[in-house]
Coordinates of C-alpha atoms in Angstrom, one line a residue:
M13 CA -16.3 -39.4 -3.9
Q14 CA -13.6 -38.5 -1.2
Q15 CA -11.0 -41.1 -2.8
T16 CA -11.6 -39.2 -5.1
L17 CA -10.9 -35.5 -4.8
D18 CA -8.1 -35.9 -2.8
H19 CA -6.4 -39.0 -6.0
L20 CA -7.0 -35.8 -8.3
W21 CA -5.4 -33.3 -5.3
R22 CA -2.1 -35.8 -4.2
T23 CA -2.0 -36.1 -8.8
G24 CA -2.1 -32.2 -8.7
Q25 CA 0.4 -31.1 -6.3
A26 CA 2.9 -33.9 -7.7
L27 CA 2.6 -33.0 -11.0
E28 CA 3.7 -29.3 -9.1
A29 CA 6.0 -30.2 -7.7
K30 CA 7.9 -31.8 -10.4
G31 CA 7.0 -28.1 -12.9
D32 CA 4.3 -30.2 -15.1
L33 CA 1.1 -26.6 -14.4
A34 CA -0.4 -27.7 -17.1
T35 CA -1.4 -31.2 -15.8
A36 CA -1.7 -30.5 -12.8
Q37 CA -3.8 -27.0 -13.5
S38 CA -6.1 -30.0 -15.9
S39 CA -5.8 -32.4 -12.4
Y40 CA -7.9 -29.5 -10.2
Q41 CA -10.0 -27.9 -12.9
A42 CA -10.9 -31.7 -13.1
I43 CA -12.1 -31.7 -9.1
L44 CA -13.8 -28.7 -9.7
D45 CA -15.9 -31.3 -12.2
H46 CA -16.8 -33.2 -9.5
E47 CA -17.4 -31.2 -6.6
P48 CA -17.6 -27.6 -7.2
R49 CA -16.7 -26.4 -3.8
H50 CA -13.8 -27.9 -4.1
I51 CA -11.8 -25.0 -2.3
P52 CA -7.7 -25.5 -2.0
A53 CA -8.4 -26.7 -5.5
R54 CA -10.8 -23.5 -6.6
L55 CA -7.5 -21.4 -5.1
R56 CA -4.7 -23.2 -7.1
L57 CA -6.8 -22.8 -10.3
S58 CA -6.9 -18.4 -9.7
R59 CA -3.0 -19.3 -8.9
F60 CA -2.2 -20.9 -12.2
A61 CA -4.9 -18.7 -13.9
Q62 CA -2.1 -15.7 -12.7
F63 CA 0.7 -17.4 -13.8
N64 CA -1.1 -17.3 -17.2
D65 CA -1.3 -13.5 -16.9
D66 CA -5.4 -14.5 -17.1
Y67 CA -6.5 -11.4 -14.6
R68 CA -10.8 -11.9 -14.7
G69 CA -10.3 -16.2 -14.4
A70 CA -8.4 -15.8 -10.9
R71 CA -10.7 -13.1 -10.2
Q72 CA -14.0 -14.7 -10.8
H73 CA -12.1 -17.9 -9.0
A74 CA -11.5 -16.2 -5.5
L75 CA -15.2 -15.1 -5.5
T76 CA -15.9 -17.6 -6.0
A77 CA -14.5 -19.5 -3.0
A78 CA -16.4 -16.6 -1.3
D79 CA -19.3 -17.0 -2.3
Q80 CA -19.4 -20.6 -1.9
I81 CA -17.8 -19.9 1.9
R82 CA -21.0 -17.9 1.7
S83 CA -23.2 -21.0 1.4
G84 CA -21.8 -24.0 3.2
A85 CA -18.4 -25.0 2.0
S86 CA -15.6 -24.9 5.1
T87 CA -14.3 -22.8 6.7
R88 CA -11.0 -24.3 7.5
L89 CA -9.9 -22.0 4.3
L90 CA -11.8 -18.7 5.6
A91 CA -8.4 -17.0 6.1
F92 CA -6.8 -18.1 2.2
V93 CA -9.5 -17.0 0.0
T94 CA -10.0 -13.5 2.3
Q95 CA -5.7 -13.5 1.5
R96 CA -6.4 -13.7 -2.3
L97 CA -9.2 -11.2 -2.7
L98 CA -6.9 -9.5 -0.4
D99 CA -5.0 -9.7 -4.0
F100 CA -7.3 -8.5 -6.2
S101 CA -8.3 -5.0 -3.6
E102 CA -11.9 -7.1 -3.0
E103 CA -11.7 -4.9 0.2
N104 CA -15.7 -4.9 0.3
E105 CA -15.6 -8.8 0.2
V106 CA -13.7 -9.3 2.6
A107 CA -15.4 -7.5 5.3
A108 CA -18.5 -8.7 3.9
L109 CA -17.3 -13.0 4.6
I110 CA -15.7 -11.8 7.5
L111 CA -18.6 -10.3 8.7
A112 CA -21.4 -13.5 8.0
T113 CA -19.3 -16.3 8.9
D114 CA -20.1 -17.6 13.2
W115 CA -17.5 -15.6 14.6
T116 CA -18.0 -19.2 17.2
D117 CA -16.5 -21.8 14.7
P118 CA -13.8 -23.2 16.4
E119 CA -12.0 -23.3 11.8
V120 CA -12.3 -19.6 12.5
L121 CA -11.5 -19.2 15.5
R122 CA -8.4 -20.8 14.9
Q123 CA -7.9 -18.3 12.3
S124 CA -8.9 -15.3 14.2
P125 CA -4.9 -13.9 13.9
A126 CA -4.9 -13.6 10.1
L127 CA -8.8 -12.9 9.8
A128 CA -8.8 -10.2 12.2
Q129 CA -5.3 -8.8 10.7
H130 CA -7.1 -9.5 7.1
L131 CA -10.3 -6.8 8.5
W132 CA -7.3 -4.1 9.1
L133 CA -5.7 -4.4 5.6
A134 CA -8.5 -4.5 4.0
G135 CA -9.4 -0.7 6.3
R136 CA -12.7 -2.2 8.1
F137 CA -10.8 -1.1 12.0
H138 CA -13.5 -0.9 13.8
D139 CA -14.8 -4.6 12.2
A140 CA -11.1 -5.5 13.2
L141 CA -11.5 -4.1 17.1
R142 CA -15.5 -5.8 16.8
F143 CA -13.9 -9.5 15.9
L144 CA -10.8 -8.6 18.5
D145 CA -13.0 -8.2 21.9
A146 CA -15.5 -10.6 19.9
V147 CA -12.4 -14.6 20.0
Q148 CA -10.7 -12.9 22.6
S149 CA -12.0 -14.8 25.2
K150 CA -12.6 -17.7 22.8
V151 CA -8.8 -18.8 22.1
A152 CA -5.4 -18.3 24.0
E153 CA -3.6 -15.2 24.4
N154 CA -1.9 -14.2 21.0
A155 CA 0.7 -11.8 19.9
L156 CA -0.6 -12.0 16.3
L157 CA -3.7 -10.4 18.3
S158 CA -2.5 -7.9 19.7
F159 CA 0.6 -7.1 17.5
T160 CA -3.5 -6.2 15.1
R161 CA -4.6 -4.8 17.4
G162 CA -2.2 -1.7 18.1
N163 CA -1.9 -1.3 14.1
V164 CA -5.4 -1.1 13.9
L165 CA -5.9 1.4 17.4
R166 CA -2.5 3.4 15.4
Y167 CA -4.3 4.1 12.1
L168 CA -8.2 5.3 14.1
G169 CA -5.2 7.9 16.0
R170 CA -5.3 6.3 19.9
A171 CA -1.5 5.8 20.2
K172 CA -0.9 5.4 23.5
D173 CA -3.9 2.6 23.7
A174 CA -1.1 1.2 20.5
T175 CA 1.9 1.2 21.9
A176 CA 0.3 -0.4 24.5
H177 CA -0.2 -3.5 22.8
Y178 CA 2.5 -3.9 20.7
L179 CA 4.2 -3.9 24.2
R180 CA 1.6 -6.7 25.0
A181 CA 3.1 -8.7 21.7
Q182 CA 6.8 -7.6 22.3
A183 CA 6.0 -9.7 25.9
L184 CA 4.3 -12.8 24.5
Q185 CA 6.2 -13.1 21.4
P186 CA 10.4 -10.8 22.5
H187 CA 11.6 -11.2 19.1
T188 CA 9.8 -11.0 16.6
V189 CA 11.1 -8.2 14.0
D190 CA 7.4 -6.5 12.4
V191 CA 6.4 -5.8 16.9
H192 CA 9.9 -3.8 16.8
W193 CA 9.9 -2.3 13.8
A194 CA 6.7 -0.8 15.0
L195 CA 7.4 0.2 18.1
A196 CA 10.0 2.1 17.1
T197 CA 8.2 3.8 13.9
H198 CA 5.6 4.8 16.0
G199 CA 7.3 5.9 19.3
R200 CA 8.1 8.8 20.7
R201 CA 12.0 10.1 22.5
E202 CA 10.5 8.7 25.6
G203 CA 11.5 5.2 25.8
A204 CA 14.0 5.2 23.2
S205 CA 17.0 3.6 24.7
E206 CA 14.9 0.7 26.0
R207 CA 13.1 -0.5 23.2
L208 CA 16.5 0.0 21.3
A209 CA 18.5 -2.9 23.9
R210 CA 15.4 -5.1 22.7
I211 CA 16.2 -4.9 19.2
E212 CA 20.4 -5.6 20.1
A213 CA 19.1 -8.5 22.0
S214 CA 17.0 -10.1 19.1
Q215 CA 19.2 -9.3 16.0
S216 CA 21.4 -11.4 17.3
R217 CA 18.6 -14.5 16.6
Y218 CA 18.8 -14.7 12.9
A219 CA 21.2 -14.8 10.1
A220 CA 22.9 -10.8 8.9
D221 CA 21.3 -10.7 5.7
S222 CA 18.1 -12.3 6.4
L223 CA 14.8 -10.4 6.5
E224 CA 14.3 -10.1 9.5
Q225 CA 17.6 -8.8 10.5
V226 CA 16.6 -5.9 7.9
H227 CA 13.9 -5.7 9.6
L228 CA 15.4 -4.5 13.0
L229 CA 18.2 -2.7 10.9
Y230 CA 15.8 -0.2 9.7
A231 CA 14.3 0.1 13.8
L232 CA 17.6 -0.1 15.0
F233 CA 17.6 3.1 12.0
H234 CA 15.4 4.6 13.5
E235 CA 15.5 4.9 17.2
L236 CA 19.5 5.3 17.3
D237 CA 18.0 8.4 15.3
R238 CA 15.3 9.7 17.8
L239 CA 17.7 9.7 19.5
E240 CA 20.7 11.5 18.5
Q241 CA 23.4 9.1 17.3
F242 CA 23.2 9.2 14.1
D243 CA 26.8 8.0 13.8
A244 CA 25.8 4.2 14.6
A245 CA 22.6 5.2 12.4
W246 CA 24.0 5.3 9.2
K247 CA 25.3 2.3 10.3
A248 CA 22.1 0.2 10.5
L249 CA 20.5 2.3 7.9
S250 CA 22.9 1.6 4.9
R251 CA 23.4 -2.3 5.9
G252 CA 19.8 -2.3 5.9
S253 CA 19.6 -0.8 2.7
E254 CA 22.2 -2.6 1.2
L255 CA 20.4 -6.1 1.9
M256 CA 17.0 -4.6 0.7
H257 CA 18.9 -4.1 -3.0
Q258 CA 20.9 -7.4 -2.7
R259 CA 17.2 -8.8 -2.4
L260 CA 15.5 -6.7 -4.8
K261 CA 18.4 -6.2 -7.2
H262 CA 16.3 -2.9 -9.4
N263 CA 17.9 -1.7 -12.4
P264 CA 18.4 1.7 -12.6
A265 CA 19.2 1.8 -16.1
L266 CA 15.6 0.1 -16.8
D267 CA 13.8 3.4 -14.9
K268 CA 15.7 5.6 -16.8
Q269 CA 14.0 4.6 -19.8
R270 CA 10.8 3.0 -18.5
I271 CA 10.3 6.1 -17.7
R272 CA 11.3 7.8 -21.2
A273 CA 8.4 6.3 -22.0
L274 CA 6.2 7.4 -20.1
Q275 CA 7.0 11.0 -21.0
S276 CA 6.5 10.7 -25.1
L277 CA 2.9 9.1 -24.0
G278 CA 1.7 13.2 -22.2
C279 CA -0.8 14.2 -21.3
E280 CA -2.6 16.4 -23.0
P281 CA -6.4 17.2 -22.8
Q282 CA -9.0 14.8 -23.4
G283 CA -12.5 15.0 -24.0
A284 CA -14.8 17.3 -23.1
N285 CA -14.5 20.2 -20.7
A286 CA -13.8 18.7 -17.0
A287 CA -16.9 21.7 -16.2
T288 CA -19.2 20.0 -17.8
Y289 CA -19.1 17.3 -15.7
Q290 CA -22.4 16.2 -13.6
F291 CA -22.1 12.5 -11.5
Q292 CA -20.1 12.0 -8.6
P293 CA -17.9 11.7 -6.9
R294 CA -15.3 13.5 -8.6
P295 CA -12.3 12.0 -8.4
I296 CA -9.0 14.5 -6.9
F297 CA -6.2 11.5 -7.4
I298 CA -3.7 12.2 -5.1
V299 CA 0.7 11.5 -6.3
G300 CA 3.8 12.4 -5.7
L301 CA 7.2 9.9 -4.7
P302 CA 5.7 8.4 -1.2
R303 CA 7.2 10.3 1.3
T304 CA 6.5 14.4 0.1
G305 CA 3.0 14.7 2.1
T306 CA 0.5 13.5 0.1
T307 CA -1.0 11.6 3.7
L308 CA -0.6 15.7 4.7
L309 CA -2.7 17.4 2.0
D310 CA -5.2 14.5 2.1
R311 CA -5.6 15.1 5.8
I312 CA -5.4 19.1 4.9
L313 CA -8.2 18.5 2.1
G314 CA -10.3 15.9 3.5
N315 CA -11.9 18.1 5.9
H316 CA -13.6 19.7 3.2
G317 CA -17.3 19.1 4.3
W318 CA -17.2 18.1 0.6
V319 CA -15.3 15.4 0.5
S320 CA -14.0 12.4 1.3
S321 CA -11.0 10.4 0.9
A322 CA -10.6 6.8 -0.4
G323 CA -7.6 6.4 1.2
E324 CA -4.2 4.6 -1.0
R325 CA -5.7 2.5 -2.7
N326 CA -5.2 0.0 -6.1
D327 CA -8.6 0.5 -8.1
F328 CA -7.4 2.1 -10.6
A329 CA -4.5 -0.7 -12.1
A330 CA -7.3 -3.4 -10.6
A331 CA -9.9 -1.1 -12.6
V332 CA -7.4 -1.7 -16.5
S333 CA -6.9 -5.3 -15.0
Q334 CA -10.0 -6.0 -15.7
A335 CA -11.0 -4.2 -19.2
T336 CA -7.1 -5.1 -20.3
N337 CA -7.2 -9.2 -18.3
H338 CA -3.9 -9.1 -17.8
F339 CA -2.6 -8.5 -14.3
F340 CA -1.6 -4.4 -14.2
G341 CA 0.2 -1.9 -11.4
T342 CA 1.2 1.3 -13.9
L343 CA 2.5 2.3 -16.3
L344 CA 6.0 2.0 -15.8
D345 CA 6.0 -1.9 -15.2
E346 CA 4.8 -2.5 -18.5
E347 CA 7.7 -3.1 -21.2
D348 CA 5.3 -1.0 -24.2
P349 CA 3.4 1.4 -21.6
A350 CA 1.9 3.5 -24.7
A351 CA 0.2 -0.2 -26.3
F352 CA -2.5 0.8 -23.2
L353 CA -3.6 4.2 -24.6
D354 CA -5.9 1.5 -27.1
I355 CA -8.3 0.2 -24.5
D356 CA -11.3 1.2 -23.7
L357 CA -10.7 3.4 -21.6
K358 CA -13.8 5.0 -20.7
A359 CA -14.4 1.1 -19.3
V360 CA -12.0 1.8 -17.2
G361 CA -12.7 5.2 -16.5
H362 CA -16.7 3.3 -15.4
A363 CA -15.6 0.5 -13.4
Y364 CA -13.5 2.6 -11.7
Q365 CA -16.8 5.2 -10.6
Q366 CA -18.0 2.2 -9.5
R367 CA -14.9 0.6 -7.4
L368 CA -14.5 4.7 -5.8
R369 CA -18.2 5.5 -4.7
Q370 CA -17.7 1.6 -2.1
H371 CA -15.1 3.8 -0.8
A372 CA -16.0 6.9 -0.7
S373 CA -19.2 8.3 1.7
A374 CA -21.2 10.4 -0.5
T375 CA -19.4 13.9 -0.7
A376 CA -19.3 15.7 -4.7
Y377 CA -15.7 14.5 -3.9
A378 CA -13.3 11.3 -3.5
I379 CA -10.3 11.7 -2.9
D380 CA -7.0 9.0 -4.1
K381 CA -4.5 9.2 -2.2
N382 CA -2.3 5.6 -4.6
P383 CA 1.4 8.0 -4.8
Q384 CA 2.4 4.8 -7.2
N385 CA -0.9 7.3 -9.8
L386 CA 1.5 9.2 -10.9
F387 CA 2.6 6.4 -13.4
N388 CA -0.7 6.7 -14.9
L389 CA -1.6 9.8 -15.6
P390 CA -1.5 8.8 -18.8
L391 CA -3.9 7.1 -18.8
I392 CA -6.4 8.8 -15.7
I393 CA -6.4 11.9 -18.1
R394 CA -7.9 10.2 -21.3
A395 CA -9.7 7.5 -18.7
M396 CA -11.5 10.4 -16.2
P397 CA -11.6 13.9 -18.0
Q398 CA -13.2 15.0 -15.4
A399 CA -10.3 14.5 -12.6
K400 CA -8.3 16.1 -10.9
I401 CA -5.0 15.7 -10.0
L402 CA -2.7 16.4 -7.5
V403 CA 0.9 16.3 -7.7
L404 CA 3.2 16.4 -4.4
V405 CA 6.7 18.1 -5.0
R406 CA 9.5 17.7 -2.2
D407 CA 13.5 18.5 -2.4
P408 CA 15.2 16.8 -3.8
M409 CA 17.5 15.5 -1.2
D410 CA 14.3 16.3 1.8
A411 CA 13.0 13.3 -0.6
A412 CA 14.8 10.5 -1.4
F413 CA 16.3 10.8 1.5
S414 CA 13.0 10.3 3.7
N415 CA 12.5 7.3 0.8
L416 CA 15.7 5.7 2.0
K417 CA 15.5 5.9 5.0
E418 CA 11.7 4.3 5.2
L419 CA 10.8 -0.3 4.6
F420 CA 8.6 -0.5 2.2
H421 CA 6.2 -3.6 3.1
G422 CA 5.6 -6.1 0.1
G423 CA 9.2 -5.3 -2.5
A424 CA 7.5 -2.1 -3.1
Y425 CA 9.2 1.6 -4.5
A426 CA 11.8 -1.1 -5.0
Y427 CA 14.5 2.1 -6.3
S428 CA 14.7 3.6 -2.7
Y429 CA 17.7 1.0 -1.1
D430 CA 19.6 2.2 -3.5
F431 CA 22.2 5.8 -4.2
Q432 CA 22.6 5.0 -7.5
S433 CA 18.5 4.2 -8.4
L434 CA 17.0 6.8 -6.5
A435 CA 18.7 10.1 -8.3
V436 CA 17.0 8.1 -11.5
R437 CA 13.2 7.6 -9.8
V438 CA 13.9 11.4 -8.3
S439 CA 15.2 13.3 -11.7
G440 CA 12.7 10.8 -13.9
V441 CA 9.9 11.8 -11.5
S442 CA 10.6 16.0 -11.8
R443 CA 10.6 15.6 -15.5
L444 CA 8.0 13.9 -15.9
I445 CA 5.3 16.0 -13.3
K446 CA 7.2 18.8 -15.2
G447 CA 6.8 18.4 -18.5
W448 CA 2.7 16.7 -17.7
S449 CA 1.7 19.4 -15.7
H450 CA 2.4 21.7 -18.2
Q451 CA 1.3 20.0 -20.4
N452 CA -2.1 19.8 -19.4
P453 CA -2.7 22.8 -16.6
D454 CA -6.1 22.6 -16.0
A455 CA -6.9 19.3 -14.7
I456 CA -3.0 19.0 -13.0
R457 CA -1.7 21.0 -10.3
V458 CA 1.6 20.5 -8.7
I459 CA 2.1 21.3 -4.8
S460 CA 5.5 22.1 -3.1
Y461 CA 5.4 20.1 0.2
E462 CA 7.6 23.1 1.7
T463 CA 4.8 25.9 0.5
L464 CA 2.2 23.7 1.4
V465 CA 3.6 23.6 4.9
Q466 CA 5.0 27.3 5.3
A467 CA 1.8 29.1 3.9
P468 CA -0.4 26.6 4.8
E469 CA -3.7 28.1 4.0
Q470 CA -2.6 30.3 1.6
T471 CA -1.6 27.6 -0.4
I472 CA -5.2 25.5 0.3
A473 CA -7.3 28.3 -0.8
A474 CA -5.1 28.3 -4.4
T475 CA -5.6 24.7 -4.0
L476 CA -9.4 25.0 -3.7
D477 CA -9.9 27.4 -6.4
F478 CA -8.5 25.2 -8.7
L479 CA -10.5 21.5 -7.3
G480 CA -14.1 23.5 -8.3
L481 CA -15.0 23.6 -3.5
P482 CA -16.0 26.8 -2.7
A483 CA -13.6 28.5 0.2
A484 CA -13.8 26.6 4.2
T485 CA -12.3 28.2 8.0
G486 CA -10.0 25.4 9.7
L487 CA -9.1 23.2 6.9
T488 CA -5.1 23.1 8.3
D489 CA -6.8 21.6 11.7
L490 CA -5.4 18.4 11.7
S491 CA -7.1 17.7 14.7
S492 CA -10.6 17.9 14.0
N493 CA -10.0 14.8 11.2
T494 CA -10.5 12.2 12.7
S495 CA -10.7 9.3 10.1
A496 CA -8.3 6.9 9.8
V497 CA -4.7 6.6 8.7
A498 CA -3.4 3.8 6.6
T499 CA -0.2 4.9 5.2
A500 CA 3.6 5.4 6.9
S501 CA 2.6 7.8 8.9
S502 CA -0.3 6.8 10.3
S503 CA 1.0 7.8 13.6
Q504 CA 2.9 11.3 12.3
V505 CA 0.1 12.6 9.9
R506 CA -1.7 13.7 13.6
D507 CA 0.7 16.1 14.1
Q508 CA -0.6 19.1 13.8
I509 CA 1.5 21.2 10.4
N510 CA 4.8 21.6 10.9
Q511 CA 8.3 22.3 9.5
K512 CA 10.6 18.9 11.2
G513 CA 10.8 17.4 7.7
R514 CA 12.1 19.6 6.0
G515 CA 16.6 19.3 5.6
A516 CA 15.8 16.0 7.2
W517 CA 18.3 15.2 4.6
L518 CA 21.5 17.0 6.6
R519 CA 21.6 15.6 10.0
Y520 CA 23.9 13.0 7.1
A521 CA 25.1 15.5 5.0
S522 CA 28.3 13.8 4.8
Q523 CA 27.2 10.6 3.8
L524 CA 24.3 11.3 1.6
A525 CA 27.2 13.4 -0.2
P526 CA 27.3 11.3 -3.6
L527 CA 23.9 11.0 -4.0
K528 CA 23.6 15.0 -4.1
A529 CA 26.2 14.0 -6.0
M530 CA 24.5 12.1 -8.5
M531 CA 20.9 14.0 -8.2
D532 CA 23.2 17.8 -9.2
N533 CA 24.2 15.9 -12.5
G534 CA 20.9 15.2 -12.7

């Protein structure tokens, strides 16, 4: 039997290398016909299903692989299975699988750096710490384990402890670019000169146009900006964003065309009046461009006893994907967004609510703060008339600059790396928000970041009234919210409400003048 399986596997691999994907797929399926618990073949078939835009098939292979490991299949590819589950926003499955395994298993210990990282990415921060503690004495000291512990502690608000573990990871592997970037975005002015010297020492280790160099350039920008060396900081940011734009090749003309297509879909009221809604939790979507205050508003509202936050999740996209059997991200990514108005949106709403209940506490309201859901509002309004949407807006130049200086992981927000794309996106989003909020003011409320930080108590009082929540005091005391923060602003949002970010772009007014001209011309 094993010889047959090995032969079929080698055949499949050789066919893939030749580009004969259909026959390769048949070879992997033949493996499962002989041995259904063959995890490598199942993972390959999950990828093939994705290539064929078969969302349900790809997801089911991943879920089946997890079940088979739980029922006794080899743990040799455990981390590959948990990574695949993360692709489908199956964080609970990731945690259940890792927590159910024997943490003294040599295969689990071998994969412990990746498994700890997957628990962190799944939002299971305390479980990640338990896992890290359990394996610490059983494996050699590892930079990735220290780095992951630093990330977990950072999200939990333990800033000093996070810094200590980042520095330990750096001592073990001095030129790991992710650690440089984490320290630069997490750090304060104290120690910036030393961090800067370490970044510069690492730059010679990587090709000038490599992704590693990009991470170092963005880290360099943050440290130089912190030290008020603005000319040098801009030089680093300009080069880093140029390299990212060359890699991602975002098309602003296509972006403009697709934003116009979204405008035509509209967000008019649909179905029953939201006031008649009885089921819990009632979803609150906090959306907007990234870095416009969405996390701040989430933290404030999360202090209310009737509200819990599910964080920045992909549950709505997953619900649409499951309903359509198509890998869906946002309407902005689709060539024909209007076609999605004809899908079974009631099923989408039901699936979304089920997912939300898994991640939200037993409260009357639950927040989903994925900024990308801004581009799904026409579907959200139709799928869940009871939903409330809070849209954060910010001074256009502050919003654009905040996006420009952020290095987003995984190629997300590809528009943020060149002036033309930034101008098109920021201006286009402004038009979308203005039109949609006018069409459905009962469901959509626009909140100005500037107003929120200038007059937080009055702004939140009006927001509670809009949401139908009772008045509450002390919501703007961010120190009272000890929940984890799993976003790019995880370090900054622990501070009390302040206006430090207002007008930040003015430090680079001369360099950003071409962008401002593009923004002014709309």
